[in-house]
Short mmCIF file of C-alpha atoms in Angstrom, two decimals:
data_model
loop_
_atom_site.label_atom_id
_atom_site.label_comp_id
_atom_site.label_asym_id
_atom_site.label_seq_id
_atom_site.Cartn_x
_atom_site.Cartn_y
_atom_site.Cartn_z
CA UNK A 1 16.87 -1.65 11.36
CA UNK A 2 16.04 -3.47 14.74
CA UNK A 3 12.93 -1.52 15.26
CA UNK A 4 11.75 -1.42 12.08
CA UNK A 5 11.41 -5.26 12.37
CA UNK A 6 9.89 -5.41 15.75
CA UNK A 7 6.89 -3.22 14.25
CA UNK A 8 6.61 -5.27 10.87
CA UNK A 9 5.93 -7.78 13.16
CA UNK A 10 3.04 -6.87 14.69
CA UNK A 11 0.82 -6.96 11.66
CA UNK A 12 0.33 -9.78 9.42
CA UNK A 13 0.13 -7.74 6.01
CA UNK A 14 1.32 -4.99 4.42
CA UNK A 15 -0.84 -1.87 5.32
CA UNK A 16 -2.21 -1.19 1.91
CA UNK A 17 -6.13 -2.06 1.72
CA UNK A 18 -5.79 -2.32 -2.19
CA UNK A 19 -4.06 -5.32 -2.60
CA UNK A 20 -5.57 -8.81 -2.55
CA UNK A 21 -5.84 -10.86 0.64
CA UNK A 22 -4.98 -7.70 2.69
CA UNK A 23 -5.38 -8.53 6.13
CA UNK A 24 -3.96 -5.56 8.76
CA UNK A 25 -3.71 -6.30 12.33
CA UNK A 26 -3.37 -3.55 14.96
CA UNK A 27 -0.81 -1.38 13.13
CA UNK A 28 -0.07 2.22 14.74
CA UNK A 29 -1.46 5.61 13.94
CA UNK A 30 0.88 8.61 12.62
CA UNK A 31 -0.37 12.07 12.22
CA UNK A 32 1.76 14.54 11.22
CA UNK A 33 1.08 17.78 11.63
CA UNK A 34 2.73 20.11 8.66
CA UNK A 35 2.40 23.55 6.62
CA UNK A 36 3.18 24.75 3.44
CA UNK A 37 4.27 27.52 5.75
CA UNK A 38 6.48 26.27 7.52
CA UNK A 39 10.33 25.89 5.85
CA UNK A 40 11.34 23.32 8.78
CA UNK A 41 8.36 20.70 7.78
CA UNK A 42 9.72 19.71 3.97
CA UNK A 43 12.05 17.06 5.56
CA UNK A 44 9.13 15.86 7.97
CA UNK A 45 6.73 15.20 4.72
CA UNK A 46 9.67 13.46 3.25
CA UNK A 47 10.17 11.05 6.83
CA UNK A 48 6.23 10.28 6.38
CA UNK A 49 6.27 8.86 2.76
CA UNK A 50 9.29 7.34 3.46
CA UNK A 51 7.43 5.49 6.83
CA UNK A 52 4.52 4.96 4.37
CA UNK A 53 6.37 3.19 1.62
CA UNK A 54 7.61 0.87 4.09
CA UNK A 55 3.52 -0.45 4.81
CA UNK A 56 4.41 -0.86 8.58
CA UNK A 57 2.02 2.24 10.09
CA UNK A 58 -0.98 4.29 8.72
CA UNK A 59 0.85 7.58 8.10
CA UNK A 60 -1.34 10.77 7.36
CA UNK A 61 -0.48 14.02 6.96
CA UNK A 62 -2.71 16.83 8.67
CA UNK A 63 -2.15 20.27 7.34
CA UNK A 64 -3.02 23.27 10.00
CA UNK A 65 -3.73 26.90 8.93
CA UNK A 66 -2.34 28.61 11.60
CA UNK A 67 0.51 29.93 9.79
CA UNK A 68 -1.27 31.08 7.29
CA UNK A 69 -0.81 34.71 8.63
CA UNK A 70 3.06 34.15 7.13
CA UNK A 71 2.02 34.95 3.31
CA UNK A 72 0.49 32.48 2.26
CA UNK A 73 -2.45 30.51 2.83
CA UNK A 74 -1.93 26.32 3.06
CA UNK A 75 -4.50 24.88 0.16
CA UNK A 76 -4.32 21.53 2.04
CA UNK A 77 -5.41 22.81 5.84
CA UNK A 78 -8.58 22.56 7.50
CA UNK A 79 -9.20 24.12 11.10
CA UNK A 80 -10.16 20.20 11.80
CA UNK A 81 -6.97 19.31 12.18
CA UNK A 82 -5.86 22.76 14.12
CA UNK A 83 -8.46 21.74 16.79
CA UNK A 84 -7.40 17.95 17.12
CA UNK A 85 -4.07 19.26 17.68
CA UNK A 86 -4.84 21.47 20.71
CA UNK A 87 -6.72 18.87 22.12
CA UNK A 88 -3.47 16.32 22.02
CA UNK A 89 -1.59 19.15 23.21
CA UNK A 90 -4.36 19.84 26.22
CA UNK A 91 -3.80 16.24 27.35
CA UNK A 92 -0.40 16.65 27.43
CA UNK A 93 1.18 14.33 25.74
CA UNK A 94 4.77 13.74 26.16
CA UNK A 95 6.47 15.84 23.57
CA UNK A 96 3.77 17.31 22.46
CA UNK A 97 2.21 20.68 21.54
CA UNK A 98 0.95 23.07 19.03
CA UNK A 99 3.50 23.53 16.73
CA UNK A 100 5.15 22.03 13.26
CA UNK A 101 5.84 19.95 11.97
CA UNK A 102 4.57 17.38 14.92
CA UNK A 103 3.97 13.64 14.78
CA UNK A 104 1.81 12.30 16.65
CA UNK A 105 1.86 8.46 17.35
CA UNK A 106 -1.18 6.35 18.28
CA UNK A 107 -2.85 9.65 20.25
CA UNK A 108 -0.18 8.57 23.19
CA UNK A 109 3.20 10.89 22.31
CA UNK A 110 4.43 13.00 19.99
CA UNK A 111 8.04 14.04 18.15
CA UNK A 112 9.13 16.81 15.95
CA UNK A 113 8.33 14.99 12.73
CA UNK A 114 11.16 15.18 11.20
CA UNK A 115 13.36 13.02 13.58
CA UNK A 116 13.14 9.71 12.40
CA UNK A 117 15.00 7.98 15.79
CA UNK A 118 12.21 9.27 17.78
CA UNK A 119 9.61 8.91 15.87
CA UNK A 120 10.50 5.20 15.27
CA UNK A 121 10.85 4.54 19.01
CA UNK A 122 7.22 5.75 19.56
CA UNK A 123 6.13 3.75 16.95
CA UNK A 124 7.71 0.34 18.39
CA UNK A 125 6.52 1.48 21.91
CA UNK A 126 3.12 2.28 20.25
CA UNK A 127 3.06 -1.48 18.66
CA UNK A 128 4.37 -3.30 21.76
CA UNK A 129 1.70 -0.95 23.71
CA UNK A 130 -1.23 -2.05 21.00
CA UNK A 131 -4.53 -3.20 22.87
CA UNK A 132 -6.76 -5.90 22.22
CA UNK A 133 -9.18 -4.53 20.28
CA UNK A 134 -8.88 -4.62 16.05
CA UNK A 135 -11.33 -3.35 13.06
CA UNK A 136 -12.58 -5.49 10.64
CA UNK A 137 -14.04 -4.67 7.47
CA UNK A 138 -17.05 -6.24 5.75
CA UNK A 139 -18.67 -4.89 2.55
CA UNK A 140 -18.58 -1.24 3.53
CA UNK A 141 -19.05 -2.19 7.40
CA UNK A 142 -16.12 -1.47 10.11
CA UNK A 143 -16.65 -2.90 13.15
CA UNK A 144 -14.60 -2.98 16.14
CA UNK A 145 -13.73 -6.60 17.93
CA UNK A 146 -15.57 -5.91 21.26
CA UNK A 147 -16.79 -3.49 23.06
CA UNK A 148 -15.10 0.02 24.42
CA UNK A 149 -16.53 2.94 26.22
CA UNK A 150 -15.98 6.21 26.05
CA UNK A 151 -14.55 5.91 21.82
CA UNK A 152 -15.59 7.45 18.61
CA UNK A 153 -15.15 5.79 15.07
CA UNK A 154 -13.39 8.12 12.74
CA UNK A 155 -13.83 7.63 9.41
CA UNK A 156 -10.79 9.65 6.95
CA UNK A 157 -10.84 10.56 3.09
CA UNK A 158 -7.31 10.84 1.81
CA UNK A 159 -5.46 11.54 -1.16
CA UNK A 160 -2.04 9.50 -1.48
CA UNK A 161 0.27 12.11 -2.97
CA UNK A 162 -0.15 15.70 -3.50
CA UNK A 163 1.71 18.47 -4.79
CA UNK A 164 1.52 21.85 -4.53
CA UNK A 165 3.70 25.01 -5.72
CA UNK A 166 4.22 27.29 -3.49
CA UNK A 167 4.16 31.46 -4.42
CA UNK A 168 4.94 33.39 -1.08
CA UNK A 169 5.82 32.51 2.40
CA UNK A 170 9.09 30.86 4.06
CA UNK A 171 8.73 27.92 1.55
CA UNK A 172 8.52 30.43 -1.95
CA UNK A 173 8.96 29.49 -5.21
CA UNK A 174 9.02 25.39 -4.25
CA UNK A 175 7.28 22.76 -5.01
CA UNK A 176 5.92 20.86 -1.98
CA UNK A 177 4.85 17.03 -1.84
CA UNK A 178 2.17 15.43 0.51
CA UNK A 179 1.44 12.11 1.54
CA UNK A 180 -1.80 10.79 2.57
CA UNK A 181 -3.61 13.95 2.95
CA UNK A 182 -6.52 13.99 4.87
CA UNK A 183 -9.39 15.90 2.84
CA UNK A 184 -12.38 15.07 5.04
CA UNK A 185 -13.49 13.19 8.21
CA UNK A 186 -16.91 12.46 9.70
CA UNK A 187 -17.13 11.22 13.41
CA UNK A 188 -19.52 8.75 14.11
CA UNK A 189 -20.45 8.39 18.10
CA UNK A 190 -20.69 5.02 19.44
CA UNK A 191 -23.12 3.39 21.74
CA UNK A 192 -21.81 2.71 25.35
CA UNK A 193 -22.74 -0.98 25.69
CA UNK A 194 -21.76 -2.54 22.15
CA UNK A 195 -18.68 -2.73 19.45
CA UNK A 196 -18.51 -0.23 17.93
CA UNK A 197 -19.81 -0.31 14.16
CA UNK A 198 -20.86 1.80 11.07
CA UNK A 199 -20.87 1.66 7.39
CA UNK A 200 -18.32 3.78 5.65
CA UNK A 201 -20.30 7.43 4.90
CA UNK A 202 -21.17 8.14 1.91
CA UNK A 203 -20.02 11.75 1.88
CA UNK A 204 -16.14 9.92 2.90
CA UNK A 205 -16.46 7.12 0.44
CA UNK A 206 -17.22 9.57 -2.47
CA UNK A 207 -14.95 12.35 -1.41
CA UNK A 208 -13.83 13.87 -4.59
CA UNK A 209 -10.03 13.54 -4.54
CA UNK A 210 -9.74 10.60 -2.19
CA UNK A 211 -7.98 7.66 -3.46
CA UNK A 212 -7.64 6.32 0.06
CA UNK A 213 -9.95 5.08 2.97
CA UNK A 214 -8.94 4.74 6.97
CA UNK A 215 -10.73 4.15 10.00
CA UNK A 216 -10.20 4.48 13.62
CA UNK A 217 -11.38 3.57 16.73
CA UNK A 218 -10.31 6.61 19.56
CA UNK A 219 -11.08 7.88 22.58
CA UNK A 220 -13.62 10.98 22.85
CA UNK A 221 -11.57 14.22 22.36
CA UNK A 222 -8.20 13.42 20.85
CA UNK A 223 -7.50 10.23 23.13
CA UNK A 224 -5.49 7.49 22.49
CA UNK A 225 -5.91 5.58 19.48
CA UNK A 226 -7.67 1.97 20.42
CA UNK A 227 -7.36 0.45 16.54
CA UNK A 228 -6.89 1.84 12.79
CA UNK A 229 -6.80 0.74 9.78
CA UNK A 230 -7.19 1.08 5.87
CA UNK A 231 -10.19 0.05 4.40
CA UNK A 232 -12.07 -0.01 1.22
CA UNK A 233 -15.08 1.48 -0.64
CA UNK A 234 -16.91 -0.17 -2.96
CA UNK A 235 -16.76 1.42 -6.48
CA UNK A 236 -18.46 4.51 -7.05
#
């Protein structure tokens, strides 16, 4: 599809930091927001493997507990990513809120996560929108191209698939599938009057689970996204 295209071309790689010669430019953020509680946010997890198969965005999924109270407690949510939610939804960001399942799109808009028109349009806005600023890896360094106040570096632990059967609740008796789980992140602060830049921590690059590694450069609070990107971790 047309838009589909016009992303792909913003990079100059294919978004997957284990294959040789990977070289990601400015690709665009997706964070969906799902629950194993929820019976409307199957078809949502489906769109984001299906976005992340195609290599043209860093798609994670971000499990929230607060439907917990339904019957039956999410294995994969952490209050983490309840509280970056609010904050998008305290900006206000067009079609946004607390709710699920939710994607949110380079910390500028959100969708219901499960409509794949929209959710493409806000990710070829978000590419066309993409700022000047990139991450670079070296070794287990990430650094950002210049300088940015007013940003955090955010460094993610994810696991690429998981699945997980599900005993009470609106989604009983199935068995759910997850891509690009976040498991852990550490935020590291950055100084006001240089580029941003820290090595990868060690708790995030030994996270027991994680198979994956991204980084990204935001603003303080659940701003907009300034640069992401996978990166690597040097063997254990």
């Amino acid at each position: 599809m047309a838009i589909a295209a016009a992303v792909a071309g913003v990079w100059s790689a294919h978004a997957d930091s284990t294959k040789p010669g990977f070289v990601a430019t400015r690709p665009v953020l997706v964070e969906l927001f799902t629950s194993q509680g929820c019976s409307s946010c199957p078809p949502a997890d489906r769109l984001l493997e299906k976005l992340d198969g195609e290599g043209a965005v860093v798609a994670v999924s971000r499990p929230v507990t607060y439907w917990d109270r339904l019957g039956w407690k999410d294995t994969l949510a952490s209050p983490a990513n309840d509280l970056l939610q609010r904050r998008y939804a305290a900006r206000g960001l067009p079609g946004g809120g607390v709710y699920t399942p939710e994607a949110v799109v380079q910390g500028r808009a959100a969708a219901v996560g499960s409509d794949e028109r929209a959710l493409r349009q806000l990710i070829a806005s978000s590419a066309r929108r993409a700022g000047a600023i990139e991450l670079a890896q070296s070794g287990d360094r990430v650094a950002a191209s210049r300088a940015q106040t007013g940003v955090e570096l955010r460094f993610l632990a994810i696991a690429r698939r998981a699945s997980v059967p599900v005993g009470s609740g609106e989604n009983s008796a199935r068995r759910l599938t997850y891509s690009n789980v976040v498991l852990d992140e550490i935020v590291v602060p950055c100084a006001r009057d240089a580029a941003c830049a820290s090595s990868i921590p060690v708790s995030i690059a030994n996270r027991r689970g994680a198979d994956r590694w991204v980084a990204v450069l935001q603003d303080l609070d659940g701003g907009t996204v300034r640069a992401v990107r996978w990166i690597r971790r040097s063997a254990k």
